[in-house]
GROMACS .gro file of C-alpha atoms in nm:
model
  154
    1UNK     CA    1  -0.734   2.276  -3.555
    2UNK     CA    2  -0.765   1.937  -3.387
    3UNK     CA    3  -1.105   1.789  -3.317
    4UNK     CA    4  -1.130   1.759  -2.938
    5UNK     CA    5  -1.401   1.493  -2.954
    6UNK     CA    6  -1.194   1.265  -3.175
    7UNK     CA    7  -0.869   1.308  -2.984
    8UNK     CA    8  -1.044   1.266  -2.649
    9UNK     CA    9  -1.209   0.946  -2.771
   10UNK     CA   10  -0.882   0.802  -2.900
   11UNK     CA   11  -0.680   0.899  -2.592
   12UNK     CA   12  -0.951   0.763  -2.361
   13UNK     CA   13  -0.942   0.424  -2.536
   14UNK     CA   14  -0.562   0.419  -2.509
   15UNK     CA   15  -0.577   0.512  -2.140
   16UNK     CA   16  -0.850   0.262  -2.061
   17UNK     CA   17  -0.646  -0.010  -2.235
   18UNK     CA   18  -0.359   0.078  -2.001
   19UNK     CA   19  -0.596   0.046  -1.702
   20UNK     CA   20  -0.715  -0.292  -1.830
   21UNK     CA   21  -0.358  -0.422  -1.870
   22UNK     CA   22  -0.267  -0.294  -1.523
   23UNK     CA   23  -0.568  -0.476  -1.378
   24UNK     CA   24  -0.464  -0.796  -1.554
   25UNK     CA   25  -0.123  -0.753  -1.390
   26UNK     CA   26  -0.292  -0.717  -1.052
   27UNK     CA   27  -0.482  -1.040  -1.116
   28UNK     CA   28  -0.155  -1.218  -1.188
   29UNK     CA   29   0.005  -1.075  -0.874
   30UNK     CA   30  -0.294  -1.190  -0.670
   31UNK     CA   31  -0.267  -1.538  -0.819
   32UNK     CA   32   0.104  -1.559  -0.733
   33UNK     CA   33   0.045  -1.432  -0.379
   34UNK     CA   34  -0.263  -1.643  -0.305
   35UNK     CA   35  -0.474  -1.327  -0.292
   36UNK     CA   36  -0.761  -1.427  -0.520
   37UNK     CA   37  -1.102  -1.552  -0.410
   38UNK     CA   38  -1.089  -1.881  -0.215
   39UNK     CA   39  -1.269  -2.072  -0.492
   40UNK     CA   40  -0.986  -1.985  -0.733
   41UNK     CA   41  -0.801  -2.307  -0.662
   42UNK     CA   42  -0.540  -2.248  -0.934
   43UNK     CA   43  -0.369  -1.977  -0.728
   44UNK     CA   44  -0.056  -2.036  -0.527
   45UNK     CA   45  -0.131  -2.170  -0.178
   46UNK     CA   46  -0.069  -1.919   0.102
   47UNK     CA   47   0.206  -2.132   0.256
   48UNK     CA   48   0.405  -2.121  -0.071
   49UNK     CA   49   0.390  -1.744  -0.114
   50UNK     CA   50   0.728  -1.573  -0.100
   51UNK     CA   51   0.799  -1.229   0.039
   52UNK     CA   52   0.863  -1.111  -0.314
   53UNK     CA   53   0.521  -1.236  -0.426
   54UNK     CA   54   0.356  -1.047  -0.141
   55UNK     CA   55   0.553  -0.731  -0.221
   56UNK     CA   56   0.457  -0.756  -0.589
   57UNK     CA   57   0.091  -0.790  -0.492
   58UNK     CA   58   0.114  -0.482  -0.271
   59UNK     CA   59   0.286  -0.279  -0.544
   60UNK     CA   60   0.037  -0.391  -0.810
   61UNK     CA   61  -0.256  -0.303  -0.585
   62UNK     CA   62  -0.110   0.041  -0.518
   63UNK     CA   63  -0.070   0.107  -0.891
   64UNK     CA   64  -0.435   0.014  -0.954
   65UNK     CA   65  -0.551   0.221  -0.656
   66UNK     CA   66  -0.362   0.525  -0.781
   67UNK     CA   67  -0.514   0.480  -1.126
   68UNK     CA   68  -0.861   0.470  -0.969
   69UNK     CA   69  -0.787   0.788  -0.776
   70UNK     CA   70  -0.669   0.985  -1.080
   71UNK     CA   71  -0.793   0.849  -1.412
   72UNK     CA   72  -1.176   0.842  -1.389
   73UNK     CA   73  -1.218   1.205  -1.281
   74UNK     CA   74  -0.976   1.326  -1.548
   75UNK     CA   75  -1.158   1.120  -1.812
   76UNK     CA   76  -1.483   1.288  -1.708
   77UNK     CA   77  -1.325   1.634  -1.716
   78UNK     CA   78  -1.167   1.562  -2.054
   79UNK     CA   79  -1.497   1.446  -2.202
   80UNK     CA   80  -1.688   1.747  -2.068
   81UNK     CA   81  -1.418   1.989  -2.176
   82UNK     CA   82  -1.402   1.832  -2.522
   83UNK     CA   83  -1.773   1.886  -2.575
   84UNK     CA   84  -1.761   2.250  -2.464
   85UNK     CA   85  -1.445   2.320  -2.665
   86UNK     CA   86  -1.599   2.159  -2.971
   87UNK     CA   87  -1.902   2.386  -2.936
   88UNK     CA   88  -1.685   2.695  -2.900
   89UNK     CA   89  -1.422   2.622  -3.165
   90UNK     CA   90  -1.121   2.850  -3.209
   91UNK     CA   91  -1.169   3.200  -3.071
   92UNK     CA   92  -0.951   3.501  -3.001
   93UNK     CA   93  -0.650   3.343  -3.168
   94UNK     CA   94  -0.620   3.081  -2.894
   95UNK     CA   95  -0.693   2.727  -3.002
   96UNK     CA   96  -0.858   2.559  -2.706
   97UNK     CA   97  -0.875   2.235  -2.905
   98UNK     CA   98  -0.499   2.218  -2.944
   99UNK     CA   99  -0.444   2.295  -2.576
  100UNK     CA  100  -0.693   2.022  -2.484
  101UNK     CA  101  -0.523   1.768  -2.709
  102UNK     CA  102  -0.178   1.851  -2.573
  103UNK     CA  103  -0.290   1.846  -2.208
  104UNK     CA  104  -0.481   1.519  -2.237
  105UNK     CA  105  -0.190   1.361  -2.429
  106UNK     CA  106   0.044   1.467  -2.150
  107UNK     CA  107  -0.193   1.321  -1.891
  108UNK     CA  108  -0.213   0.988  -2.075
  109UNK     CA  109   0.164   0.970  -2.116
  110UNK     CA  110   0.213   1.061  -1.750
  111UNK     CA  111  -0.021   0.781  -1.638
  112UNK     CA  112   0.178   0.531  -1.844
  113UNK     CA  113   0.498   0.673  -1.696
  114UNK     CA  114   0.354   0.657  -1.345
  115UNK     CA  115   0.269   0.289  -1.374
  116UNK     CA  116   0.608   0.203  -1.522
  117UNK     CA  117   0.806   0.396  -1.260
  118UNK     CA  118   0.588   0.259  -0.980
  119UNK     CA  119   0.637  -0.099  -1.102
  120UNK     CA  120   1.014  -0.043  -1.112
  121UNK     CA  121   1.025   0.115  -0.767
  122UNK     CA  122   1.153   0.453  -0.889
  123UNK     CA  123   1.016   0.685  -0.621
  124UNK     CA  124   1.137   1.022  -0.752
  125UNK     CA  125   1.045   0.941  -1.112
  126UNK     CA  126   0.703   0.819  -0.999
  127UNK     CA  127   0.641   1.139  -0.805
  128UNK     CA  128   0.750   1.357  -1.098
  129UNK     CA  129   0.531   1.189  -1.356
  130UNK     CA  130   0.241   1.188  -1.110
  131UNK     CA  131   0.285   1.564  -1.066
  132UNK     CA  132   0.298   1.619  -1.442
  133UNK     CA  133  -0.025   1.419  -1.476
  134UNK     CA  134  -0.199   1.613  -1.200
  135UNK     CA  135  -0.096   1.946  -1.351
  136UNK     CA  136  -0.222   1.831  -1.692
  137UNK     CA  137  -0.548   1.726  -1.528
  138UNK     CA  138  -0.593   2.072  -1.377
  139UNK     CA  139  -0.505   2.221  -1.715
  140UNK     CA  140  -0.777   2.015  -1.883
  141UNK     CA  141  -1.033   2.141  -1.635
  142UNK     CA  142  -0.919   2.503  -1.656
  143UNK     CA  143  -0.914   2.492  -2.036
  144UNK     CA  144  -1.269   2.356  -2.036
  145UNK     CA  145  -1.379   2.627  -1.792
  146UNK     CA  146  -1.230   2.896  -2.016
  147UNK     CA  147  -1.419   2.748  -2.310
  148UNK     CA  148  -1.745   2.752  -2.114
  149UNK     CA  149  -1.722   3.130  -2.080
  150UNK     CA  150  -1.694   3.160  -2.457
  151UNK     CA  151  -2.020   2.979  -2.525
  152UNK     CA  152  -2.286   3.199  -2.682
  153UNK     CA  153  -2.585   3.285  -2.466
  154UNK     CA  154  -2.872   3.048  -2.535
   0.00000   0.00000   0.00000
């Protein structure tokens, strides 16, 4: 049986590292498109910004926005579910810990895939990995809810 607290902690650090790297990429895109704060004099002047630079900034911002719309709530659900599943353990022959680990791993992989396909402009691939991630997110929540009904009465 996997330990849901350990796997959730590890996967959350991996996912948050991905968010950090994506945000660094957004900072670079802003620098190249003159989109940083006015006091950041090292950025490219607005009159030297190409259409490609502007498009890269827009794409980078959309990737970060999508991460902000999907990752924090799933991290919260995963943490809450992990605690409840840890308290319940394995019951009725169904290992909620394993399901949690698999679902959260799928979510993390899907978020990496989403950012990669978005950055490469692969619309169908982006939509598919987004859908896989959303379904895994629902699975995490449902698995945690199932576990909550298996808690002993206090």
